[in-house]
CSV table of C-alpha atoms in Angstrom, one decimal:
chain,number,residue,atom,x,y,z
H,162,MET,CA,84.1,197.5,229.3
H,163,ALA,CA,87.5,197.3,231.4
H,164,ALA,CA,90.0,199.5,229.8
H,165,ILE,CA,93.3,197.7,228.1
H,166,SER,CA,96.2,198.4,230.1
H,167,PRO,CA,99.5,199.7,228.2
H,168,ARG,CA,101.1,196.5,228.8
H,169,MET,CA,98.3,194.3,227.4
H,170,ALA,CA,98.3,196.6,224.5
H,171,ALA,CA,102.1,196.3,223.9
H,172,MET,CA,101.5,192.4,224.1
H,173,ALA,CA,99.2,192.5,221.7
H,174,ALA,CA,100.6,194.6,219.3
H,175,VAL,CA,103.8,192.4,219.3
H,176,ILE,CA,101.6,189.4,218.6
H,177,VAL,CA,99.8,190.7,215.6
H,178,MET,CA,103.5,192.4,214.1
H,179,ALA,CA,105.1,189.3,214.5
H,180,PRO,CA,104.2,187.6,211.4
H,181,ALA,CA,104.8,190.7,209.5
H,182,VAL,CA,108.1,191.3,210.9
H,183,GLY,CA,108.9,187.7,210.3
H,184,ALA,CA,107.7,188.1,206.7
H,185,CYS,CA,109.7,191.2,206.0
H,186,GLY,CA,113.2,189.5,206.9
H,187,TYR,CA,113.8,190.5,210.3
H,188,ASN,CA,114.8,187.0,211.1
H,189,THR,CA,117.0,186.4,208.2
H,190,ILE,CA,120.2,188.4,209.3
H,191,PRO,CA,120.6,186.3,212.2
H,192,THR,CA,119.3,182.7,210.8
H,193,GLU,CA,122.2,183.1,208.5
H,194,LYS,CA,124.8,184.5,210.7
H,195,VAL,CA,123.9,181.0,212.9
H,196,ASN,CA,124.5,179.1,209.9
H,197,ALA,CA,127.5,181.0,208.7
H,198,GLU,CA,129.1,180.6,212.4
H,199,ALA,CA,128.2,176.7,212.2
H,200,LYS,CA,130.2,176.4,209.0
H,201,TRP,CA,133.3,178.2,210.8
H,202,ALA,CA,133.2,175.8,213.3
H,203,ASP,CA,133.2,172.8,211.0
H,204,VAL,CA,136.3,174.7,209.5
H,205,GLN,CA,138.1,175.2,212.8
H,206,SER,CA,137.5,171.5,213.5
H,207,GLN,CA,139.0,170.1,210.9
H,208,TYR,CA,142.1,172.2,210.8
H,209,GLN,CA,142.2,171.0,214.7
H,210,ARG,CA,142.2,167.7,213.3
H,211,ARG,CA,145.0,167.8,211.0
H,212,ALA,CA,147.1,169.6,213.6
H,213,ASP,CA,146.3,166.6,216.2
H,214,LEU,CA,147.5,164.4,213.4
H,215,ILE,CA,150.8,166.0,212.8
H,216,PRO,CA,153.0,165.0,216.1
H,217,ASN,CA,152.5,161.0,215.3
H,218,LEU,CA,153.4,161.9,211.7
H,219,VAL,CA,156.5,163.9,212.6
H,220,SER,CA,157.4,161.3,215.4
H,221,THR,CA,157.3,158.3,212.6
H,222,VAL,CA,159.2,160.5,210.1
H,223,GLN,CA,161.7,161.1,212.7
H,224,GLY,CA,162.0,157.4,213.3
H,225,ALA,CA,163.0,156.6,209.6
H,226,ALA,CA,166.2,159.2,210.3
H,227,ILE,CA,165.7,161.2,206.7
H,228,GLN,CA,168.4,163.5,206.1
H,229,GLU,CA,166.1,166.3,205.2
H,230,ARG,CA,165.4,167.6,208.7
H,231,THR,CA,164.8,170.8,207.9
H,232,THR,CA,161.2,169.8,206.5
H,233,LEU,CA,160.3,168.1,209.8
H,234,THR,CA,161.6,171.7,211.7
H,235,ASN,CA,159.2,173.2,209.0
H,236,VAL,CA,156.4,171.2,209.9
H,237,ILE,CA,156.7,171.5,213.9
H,238,GLU,CA,157.0,175.4,213.5
H,239,ALA,CA,154.2,175.8,211.2
H,240,ARG,CA,151.9,174.1,213.1
H,241,ALA,CA,152.9,175.9,216.1
H,242,LYS,CA,151.9,178.8,214.7
H,243,ALA,CA,149.0,177.8,213.1
H,244,THR,CA,147.3,176.7,216.3
H,245,SER,CA,148.4,179.6,218.5
H,246,VAL,CA,146.6,182.4,216.2
H,247,THR,CA,143.3,183.7,218.2
H,248,VAL,CA,140.7,184.1,215.1
H,249,ASN,CA,137.3,185.7,214.8
H,250,ALA,CA,135.6,185.1,211.6
H,251,ASP,CA,134.5,189.2,211.6
H,252,ASP,CA,137.8,190.6,212.3
H,253,PRO,CA,139.7,190.9,209.0
H,254,ALA,CA,143.1,191.1,210.6
H,255,SER,CA,142.6,188.1,212.9
H,256,PHE,CA,141.1,186.1,210.1
H,257,GLU,CA,144.0,187.0,207.5
H,258,ARG,CA,146.7,186.0,210.1
H,259,TYR,CA,144.7,182.8,210.7
H,260,GLN,CA,144.8,182.0,207.0
H,261,ALA,CA,147.8,182.9,206.5
H,262,ALA,CA,149.2,180.4,209.2
H,263,GLN,CA,147.3,177.5,208.1
H,264,GLY,CA,148.5,178.2,204.2
H,265,GLU,CA,152.1,178.1,205.8
H,266,LEU,CA,151.3,174.6,207.4
H,267,THR,CA,149.6,173.4,204.6
H,268,GLY,CA,152.7,173.9,202.4
H,269,ALA,CA,155.3,172.9,204.8
H,270,LEU,CA,153.2,169.4,205.3
H,271,SER,CA,153.1,169.3,201.4
H,272,ARG,CA,156.8,169.6,201.2
H,273,LEU,CA,157.3,167.0,204.1
H,274,MET,CA,155.3,164.8,201.9
H,275,MET,CA,157.4,165.3,198.7
H,276,THR,CA,160.5,164.8,200.7
H,277,VAL,CA,159.7,161.3,202.2
H,278,GLU,CA,159.1,159.8,198.9
H,279,ALA,CA,162.9,159.3,198.6
H,280,TYR,CA,162.4,156.9,201.5
H,281,PRO,CA,161.2,153.7,200.6
H,282,GLN,CA,160.7,152.3,204.4
H,283,LEU,CA,158.7,155.1,204.9
H,284,GLN,CA,156.3,154.3,202.0
H,285,SER,CA,156.2,150.7,203.5
H,286,ASN,CA,155.8,151.9,207.0
H,287,GLN,CA,151.9,150.8,208.0
H,288,ASN,CA,151.3,153.5,210.6
H,289,PHE,CA,153.0,156.3,208.0
H,290,ILE,CA,150.6,155.2,205.6
H,291,ALA,CA,147.6,155.0,208.1
H,292,LEU,CA,148.5,158.5,208.8
H,293,GLN,CA,149.1,160.0,205.1
H,294,SER,CA,145.8,158.3,204.4
H,295,GLN,CA,144.2,160.2,207.2
H,296,LEU,CA,146.0,163.6,206.4
H,297,GLU,CA,144.7,163.3,202.9
H,298,GLY,CA,141.3,162.9,204.2
H,299,THR,CA,141.5,165.5,206.3
H,300,GLU,CA,142.6,167.7,203.7
H,301,ASN,CA,139.9,167.1,201.5
H,302,ARG,CA,137.4,167.8,204.6
H,303,ILE,CA,139.1,171.0,205.2
H,304,ALA,CA,138.5,171.9,201.0
H,305,VAL,CA,134.7,170.9,201.7
H,306,ALA,CA,134.4,172.9,205.0
H,307,ARG,CA,135.8,176.1,203.3
H,308,ARG,CA,133.7,175.8,200.3
H,309,ASP,CA,130.4,175.2,202.5
H,310,TYR,CA,131.7,178.2,204.9
H,311,ASN,CA,132.2,180.4,201.9
H,312,GLU,CA,128.7,179.7,200.7
H,313,ALA,CA,127.1,180.7,203.7
H,314,VAL,CA,129.1,183.5,204.5
H,315,ARG,CA,128.3,184.9,200.7
H,316,ALA,CA,124.4,184.3,201.6
H,317,TYR,CA,125.0,186.2,205.2
H,318,ASN,CA,127.1,189.1,203.7
H,319,THR,CA,124.7,189.4,200.6
H,320,THR,CA,121.9,189.7,203.4
H,321,LEU,CA,123.5,192.4,205.2
H,322,GLN,CA,123.6,194.4,202.0
H,323,THR,CA,120.7,193.9,199.9
H,324,PHE,CA,116.9,195.3,200.6
H,325,PRO,CA,114.7,194.5,202.7
H,326,ASN,CA,117.1,193.0,205.1
H,327,ILE,CA,119.6,196.1,204.8
H,328,ILE,CA,116.9,198.2,206.8
H,329,TRP,CA,117.5,195.7,209.7
H,330,ALA,CA,121.1,195.4,209.3
H,331,LYS,CA,121.4,199.4,209.9
H,332,THR,CA,118.8,199.4,212.6
H,333,LEU,CA,118.0,196.9,215.1
H,334,HIS,CA,120.8,194.4,213.6
H,335,SER,CA,123.5,197.1,213.6
H,336,GLY,CA,125.7,195.3,215.5
H,337,SER,CA,126.0,192.5,212.6
H,338,LYS,CA,129.2,192.7,211.0
H,339,PRO,CA,130.2,191.2,207.6
H,340,MET,CA,132.0,187.8,208.0
H,341,GLN,CA,135.3,187.1,206.0
H,342,LEU,CA,135.8,184.8,203.3
H,343,PHE,CA,138.7,182.2,202.6
H,344,THR,CA,140.8,182.6,199.4
H,345,ALA,CA,143.1,181.1,197.7
H,346,THR,CA,146.6,181.5,199.1
H,347,ALA,CA,149.8,182.2,197.3
H,348,GLU,CA,151.4,179.2,198.0
H,349,ALA,CA,148.4,177.3,196.6
H,350,GLN,CA,148.7,178.6,193.2
H,351,ASN,CA,152.1,177.0,192.8
H,352,ALA,CA,153.2,173.2,193.6
H,353,PRO,CA,155.9,173.1,195.9
H,354,SER,CA,159.4,172.9,195.0
H,355,VAL,CA,161.6,170.4,196.7
H,356,ASN,CA,165.6,170.2,196.3
H,357,PHE,CA,166.8,166.7,196.5
H,358,ASP,CA,170.3,167.3,195.8
H,359,SER,CA,171.3,166.7,199.9
H,360,LEU,CA,169.9,163.3,199.4
H,361,ASN,CA,172.3,163.3,196.3
H,362,PRO,CA,176.1,163.4,197.0
H,363,ALA,CA,177.3,162.8,193.3
H,364,ALA,CA,175.1,166.7,192.9
H,365,GLN,CA,177.3,168.2,195.5
H,366,PRO,CA,180.1,170.2,195.0
H,367,GLY,CA,183.0,167.7,193.7
H,368,GLY,CA,180.3,165.0,193.5
H,369,SER,CA,182.9,162.4,195.0
H,370,ALA,CA,181.1,162.1,198.5
H,371,PRO,CA,180.2,158.6,199.3
H,372,ALA,CA,176.6,157.7,198.6
H,373,VAL,CA,174.0,157.7,201.5
H,374,THR,CA,171.3,155.0,201.7
H,375,PRO,CA,167.8,157.0,202.3
H,376,GLY,CA,167.2,156.1,206.1
H,377,ALA,CA,170.8,155.3,207.0
H,378,ALA,CA,172.7,157.7,209.3
H,379,PRO,CA,175.3,160.2,207.2
H,380,ALA,CA,178.8,159.3,207.0
H,381,ALA,CA,181.4,160.9,209.5
H,382,ALA,CA,183.0,163.8,208.2
H,383,PRO,CA,186.5,163.3,207.4
H,384,ALA,CA,189.0,164.7,210.7
H,385,THR,CA,190.6,167.8,209.7
H,386,GLY,CA,194.3,168.5,210.7
H,387,ASN,CA,195.3,171.6,212.7
């Protein structure tokens, strides 16, 4: 009877052990990590969709000549910051920066939407209405994507810390790191406040400035003598 070569013996051992290895959870860690990474890609996709809508929104609002220019500037700057952050879901520092930047953009958009409520011409602008609807839909998709991602990450992180998978996490899958969870930002805990005094001349010191119709150009400042 011919002797079995070491190579064939090793292959036979792998074939025999494969079901046992699979049954004891060896494949669980990479499977759950791939799932969590897919959910992470969904989150980033929805945030990118929101970022892509903002330039048209800003352009539309600018066309209405609103007086609250600061809110527009804040949105533009927050978008630039949010889209410039390089993030890795298993890097706590970069993930925290990413979440903070996206939270700032969410707050800036919320304040802008509250501000434009004072401008009837925007509320009837079909382009603005369509953009507002798309943004609202995107915010809902972001919320769902973040929830699904957190659920997948909790499952994956739990797998890394519980028996029997922790054995693989400390040996053959030792390079697997816990992924970060999205948490509610400080801004999300409070409704944004908007000061409409700049749209109401009567509320300014003196209270005698001429009224300004939302969307109209502000009155020229009186000339001052030397």
